[in-house]
Amino acid sequence: MLPRPTGRKGRPLADARLMVEGIVYRYRTGIAWRDLPEVFGPWQTVWTWHHRMATGGTWDRVLAKLIAAVDRAGLIDWSLSVDSTIARAHQHATNTTRTTGAASNYTDPRVEPPDHGIGRSRGGLSTKIHQLVDGDGLPLVTLISPGQAGDSPMFLPLMAQLRVGRDTGRPRTRPDAVRGDKAYSSRAIRAHLRSRGIKAVIPEPDDQKGHRKRRGSRGGRPVALDATDYRNRNVIERNYCNIKQWRGLATRYDKHVVVYRAAVVLNAVLARSRLLVEVARG
């Protein structure tokens, strides 16, 4: 191995590629930061890099550039899918002061909420990852909430974050269709999609069907569902399977949700990068 370059006072300079590899290695294996192999340099330096890029929104900007490049190449399927997945919170993530029961803002990814995105559900303390993915299952938008939070209230914040830049004109914010399970069947969501001309591929729960039928003609028309298109919603389930191959994402070890979310976004950055490399190779 070549010697690492040194700066003033003989201190080794941090290599950007090595820092990123160290961050990926830590989340891929789920080890503690202080257990990083020495090849990546001081673990404090690697952690500082990740924390600065997380709080500064670096990975969000990188992902936005990659998504824009893929969109220019015509490789984005704009029939999107939405869902969430649970990540259990390790005790190392919960030994910090949390304000529970207070109103929190989970719509601005760069603001740390008072409860740090950790809540108590049936399985204990946990965090929930919410994502919008394209037709190939690659993430476009990522938000984090406590584990007990519902899926439906996070839908509109996810849609509000959807902005794909273009070379000319305004960013694209309107998909062709949105696929979601029964948790996303609500009047507010359907009205939002209908007002923007977006096809809703969301089944209606039995209780909503019964309520509509009991109201008779006042209950409105039955909800239309493209059952064939709904089968394609499995892409987001496969995406979550890929995310949880990273041990540090399947279980949350980070105290701050901003840092944890940045690692989820980094996972999406690598997925988009692999797609561009495959396209370049033909």
Coordinates of C-alpha atoms in Angstrom, one line a residue:
M1 CA 0.0 0.0 0.0
L2 CA 1.3 3.5 -0.9
P3 CA 1.9 5.8 2.0
R4 CA -0.9 8.3 2.7
P5 CA -0.1 11.9 1.8
T6 CA 0.7 14.2 4.7
G7 CA -0.1 17.9 5.3
R8 CA 1.1 20.4 7.8
K9 CA 3.0 19.1 10.8
G10 CA 3.2 15.7 9.1
R11 CA -0.4 14.8 9.8
P12 CA -2.0 12.5 7.2
L13 CA -4.6 14.0 4.9
A14 CA -8.0 12.4 4.7
D15 CA -8.6 10.7 1.3
A16 CA -12.2 11.3 0.1
R17 CA -12.6 7.9 -1.5
L18 CA -11.2 6.2 1.6
M19 CA -13.6 8.1 3.8
V20 CA -16.6 7.1 1.8
E21 CA -15.4 3.5 1.7
G22 CA -15.1 3.6 5.5
I23 CA -18.6 5.0 5.9
V24 CA -20.0 2.3 3.6
Y25 CA -18.0 -0.4 5.4
R26 CA -19.4 0.6 8.8
Y27 CA -23.0 0.5 7.7
R28 CA -22.6 -2.6 5.6
T29 CA -21.2 -4.5 8.6
G30 CA -23.0 -2.7 11.4
I31 CA -19.9 -2.4 13.6
A32 CA -19.2 0.4 16.0
W33 CA -17.4 3.4 14.6
R34 CA -14.4 2.8 16.8
D35 CA -14.0 -0.7 15.5
L36 CA -13.3 0.5 11.9
P37 CA -10.2 -1.2 10.4
E38 CA -7.1 0.9 10.5
V39 CA -6.9 1.0 6.7
F40 CA -9.6 3.7 6.7
G41 CA -7.6 5.9 9.1
P42 CA -8.7 7.2 12.4
W43 CA -12.4 6.3 13.0
Q44 CA -13.0 9.8 14.4
T45 CA -12.1 11.3 11.0
V46 CA -14.5 8.9 9.1
W47 CA -17.3 9.7 11.5
T48 CA -16.7 13.4 11.2
W49 CA -16.9 13.2 7.4
H50 CA -20.2 11.3 7.6
H51 CA -21.6 13.7 10.2
R52 CA -20.7 16.8 8.1
M53 CA -22.1 15.3 4.9
A54 CA -25.2 14.3 6.7
T55 CA -26.0 17.6 8.3
G56 CA -24.9 19.5 5.2
G57 CA -27.1 17.6 2.9
T58 CA -24.2 16.4 0.7
W59 CA -25.6 13.0 -0.1
D60 CA -29.0 14.5 -1.0
R61 CA -27.4 16.8 -3.5
V62 CA -25.4 13.9 -5.0
L63 CA -28.5 11.7 -5.3
A64 CA -30.4 14.6 -6.9
K65 CA -27.6 14.9 -9.5
L66 CA -27.6 11.2 -10.2
I67 CA -31.4 11.1 -10.5
A68 CA -31.4 14.0 -12.9
A69 CA -28.7 12.3 -15.1
V70 CA -30.8 9.1 -15.2
D71 CA -33.9 11.1 -16.1
R72 CA -32.1 12.8 -18.9
A73 CA -31.2 9.4 -20.3
G74 CA -34.9 8.4 -20.1
L75 CA -34.3 5.6 -17.7
I76 CA -36.8 6.6 -15.0
D77 CA -40.1 4.7 -14.9
W78 CA -42.5 7.4 -13.5
S79 CA -45.0 4.8 -12.2
L80 CA -43.9 5.2 -8.6
S81 CA -44.4 3.0 -5.5
V82 CA -44.7 4.1 -1.9
D83 CA -44.3 2.1 1.3
S84 CA -42.4 2.0 4.6
T85 CA -40.3 -0.5 6.6
I86 CA -39.4 -0.8 10.3
A87 CA -35.8 -0.7 11.6
R88 CA -35.3 -1.7 15.3
A89 CA -33.4 0.8 17.4
H90 CA -30.4 -0.6 19.2
Q91 CA -29.7 0.5 22.7
H92 CA -26.8 2.6 21.5
A93 CA -29.3 4.7 19.5
T94 CA -31.6 5.3 22.4
N95 CA -29.3 6.4 25.2
T96 CA -29.9 10.1 24.5
T97 CA -32.4 12.6 25.7
R98 CA -35.7 12.3 23.7
T99 CA -38.8 14.5 23.9
T100 CA -41.7 12.2 23.3
G101 CA -45.3 13.1 22.8
A102 CA -44.5 16.6 21.4
A103 CA -45.3 17.7 17.9
S104 CA -42.3 16.9 15.6
N105 CA -41.5 17.9 12.1
Y106 CA -40.4 14.9 9.9
T107 CA -40.8 16.8 6.6
D108 CA -37.5 18.6 6.6
P109 CA -34.7 16.0 6.5
R110 CA -32.0 18.4 7.7
V111 CA -33.8 19.3 11.0
E112 CA -33.3 17.0 13.9
P113 CA -36.7 16.3 15.6
P114 CA -36.8 16.3 19.4
D115 CA -37.6 12.6 19.6
H116 CA -34.8 11.8 17.1
G117 CA -37.2 9.7 15.0
I118 CA -37.4 6.9 17.6
G119 CA -40.8 5.7 18.8
R120 CA -42.2 2.8 20.7
S121 CA -44.3 0.2 18.8
R122 CA -45.3 -3.3 19.7
G123 CA -41.8 -4.6 18.9
G124 CA -40.1 -2.0 21.1
L125 CA -38.2 1.2 20.2
S126 CA -37.9 1.5 16.4
T127 CA -37.6 3.8 13.4
K128 CA -39.6 3.7 10.2
I129 CA -38.1 4.4 6.7
H130 CA -40.6 5.9 4.2
Q131 CA -39.7 6.0 0.5
L132 CA -41.0 6.8 -2.9
V133 CA -39.3 4.6 -5.5
D134 CA -39.5 4.6 -9.3
G135 CA -40.7 1.7 -11.4
D136 CA -37.4 -0.1 -11.1
G137 CA -37.4 0.1 -7.3
L138 CA -34.7 2.8 -6.9
P139 CA -35.4 5.5 -4.3
L140 CA -36.4 9.0 -5.2
V141 CA -37.4 10.4 -1.8
T142 CA -36.5 9.2 1.7
L143 CA -38.0 10.4 5.0
I144 CA -37.7 8.9 8.5
S145 CA -40.3 8.8 11.3
P146 CA -40.8 7.0 14.6
G147 CA -41.7 3.4 14.4
Q148 CA -45.3 3.8 15.6
A149 CA -46.1 6.6 13.0
G150 CA -48.7 5.8 10.4
D151 CA -47.9 5.5 6.7
S152 CA -50.7 7.6 5.4
P153 CA -49.7 10.9 7.0
M154 CA -46.2 10.7 5.5
F155 CA -47.5 10.4 1.9
L156 CA -48.0 14.1 1.2
P157 CA -44.6 15.1 2.7
L158 CA -43.0 12.4 0.5
M159 CA -44.7 13.9 -2.6
A160 CA -43.7 17.4 -1.6
Q161 CA -40.0 16.3 -1.6
L162 CA -40.2 14.8 -5.1
R163 CA -38.3 17.2 -7.4
V164 CA -36.2 15.9 -10.3
G165 CA -34.2 18.7 -11.9
R166 CA -34.2 19.3 -15.7
D167 CA -31.7 21.1 -17.9
T168 CA -34.4 23.5 -19.0
G169 CA -37.7 24.4 -17.4
R170 CA -39.1 23.5 -14.0
P171 CA -38.2 20.3 -12.0
R172 CA -40.5 17.4 -12.5
T173 CA -42.7 16.8 -9.5
R174 CA -45.7 14.8 -11.0
P175 CA -45.4 11.1 -11.6
D176 CA -47.6 9.2 -14.0
A177 CA -49.0 6.9 -11.3
V178 CA -48.5 6.0 -7.6
R179 CA -48.8 2.5 -6.3
G180 CA -49.5 1.9 -2.6
D181 CA -51.1 -0.7 -0.3
K182 CA -54.3 -0.3 1.7
A183 CA -52.6 1.9 4.3
Y184 CA -52.6 4.7 1.8
S185 CA -56.3 4.5 0.9
S186 CA -57.7 7.8 2.3
R187 CA -59.8 10.6 0.9
A188 CA -57.0 13.1 1.3
I189 CA -54.5 11.1 -0.7
R190 CA -56.9 10.1 -3.4
A191 CA -58.1 13.7 -3.7
H192 CA -54.5 15.0 -3.9
L193 CA -53.6 12.5 -6.7
R194 CA -56.9 13.2 -8.6
S195 CA -56.3 17.0 -8.5
R196 CA -52.9 16.6 -10.0
G197 CA -53.9 14.1 -12.7
I198 CA -51.9 11.2 -11.1
K199 CA -53.3 7.7 -11.4
A200 CA -53.9 6.1 -8.0
V201 CA -53.1 2.4 -7.9
I202 CA -54.3 1.8 -4.3
P203 CA -56.8 -0.9 -3.2
E204 CA -59.7 0.0 -0.9
P205 CA -59.9 -1.6 2.5
D206 CA -62.9 -3.7 3.4
D207 CA -64.0 -1.3 6.1
Q208 CA -64.0 1.6 3.7
K209 CA -66.0 -0.5 1.2
G210 CA -68.6 -1.3 3.8
H211 CA -68.9 2.3 4.9
R212 CA -69.4 3.4 1.3
K213 CA -72.0 0.8 0.6
R214 CA -74.0 1.6 3.8
R215 CA -74.3 5.2 2.6
G216 CA -75.9 4.1 -0.6
S217 CA -75.8 6.6 -3.4
R218 CA -74.2 9.2 -1.1
G219 CA -71.2 6.9 -0.7
G220 CA -69.9 7.7 -4.1
R221 CA -68.6 5.4 -6.8
P222 CA -66.4 2.3 -6.1
V223 CA -62.7 2.9 -6.2
A224 CA -61.1 1.8 -9.5
L225 CA -58.0 -0.4 -9.2
D226 CA -55.7 -1.6 -11.9
A227 CA -54.9 -5.0 -10.5
T228 CA -52.3 -5.8 -13.1
D229 CA -50.4 -2.6 -12.4
Y230 CA -50.7 -3.1 -8.7
R231 CA -48.6 -6.3 -8.9
N232 CA -45.6 -4.1 -9.8
R233 CA -45.6 -2.7 -6.3
N234 CA -43.3 -5.5 -5.3
V235 CA -40.4 -3.3 -6.5
I236 CA -40.4 -1.3 -3.3
E237 CA -40.4 -4.5 -1.2
R238 CA -37.3 -5.7 -3.1
N239 CA -35.7 -2.3 -2.5
Y240 CA -36.2 -2.7 1.2
C241 CA -34.7 -6.1 1.1
N242 CA -31.6 -4.6 -0.5
I243 CA -31.4 -1.8 2.0
K244 CA -31.5 -4.2 4.9
Q245 CA -28.5 -6.1 3.5
W246 CA -26.6 -3.2 5.2
R247 CA -26.6 -4.3 8.8
G248 CA -26.3 -0.8 10.1
L249 CA -29.6 0.1 8.3
A250 CA -31.5 -3.0 9.3
T251 CA -30.8 -2.1 12.9
R252 CA -30.4 1.6 13.8
Y253 CA -27.3 2.3 15.9
D254 CA -27.2 6.1 15.2
K255 CA -28.5 8.5 17.9
H256 CA -29.5 11.2 15.5
V257 CA -32.0 10.6 12.7
V258 CA -30.3 13.0 10.4
V259 CA -27.1 10.8 10.4
Y260 CA -29.1 7.6 10.0
R261 CA -31.1 9.0 7.1
A262 CA -28.0 10.1 5.4
A263 CA -26.8 6.5 5.4
V264 CA -30.1 5.4 3.8
V265 CA -29.6 8.1 1.1
L266 CA -26.0 6.9 0.6
N267 CA -27.3 3.4 -0.1
A268 CA -29.5 4.9 -2.8
V269 CA -26.6 6.9 -4.2
L270 CA -24.6 3.7 -4.8
A271 CA -27.7 2.0 -6.4
R272 CA -28.1 4.9 -8.8
S273 CA -24.3 4.9 -9.5
R274 CA -24.4 1.2 -10.4
L275 CA -27.2 1.8 -12.8
L276 CA -25.3 4.6 -14.6
V277 CA -22.2 2.4 -14.8
E278 CA -24.2 -0.5 -16.4
V279 CA -25.7 1.9 -18.9
A280 CA -22.3 3.3 -19.8
R281 CA -21.0 -0.2 -20.4
G282 CA -23.9 -0.9 -22.6

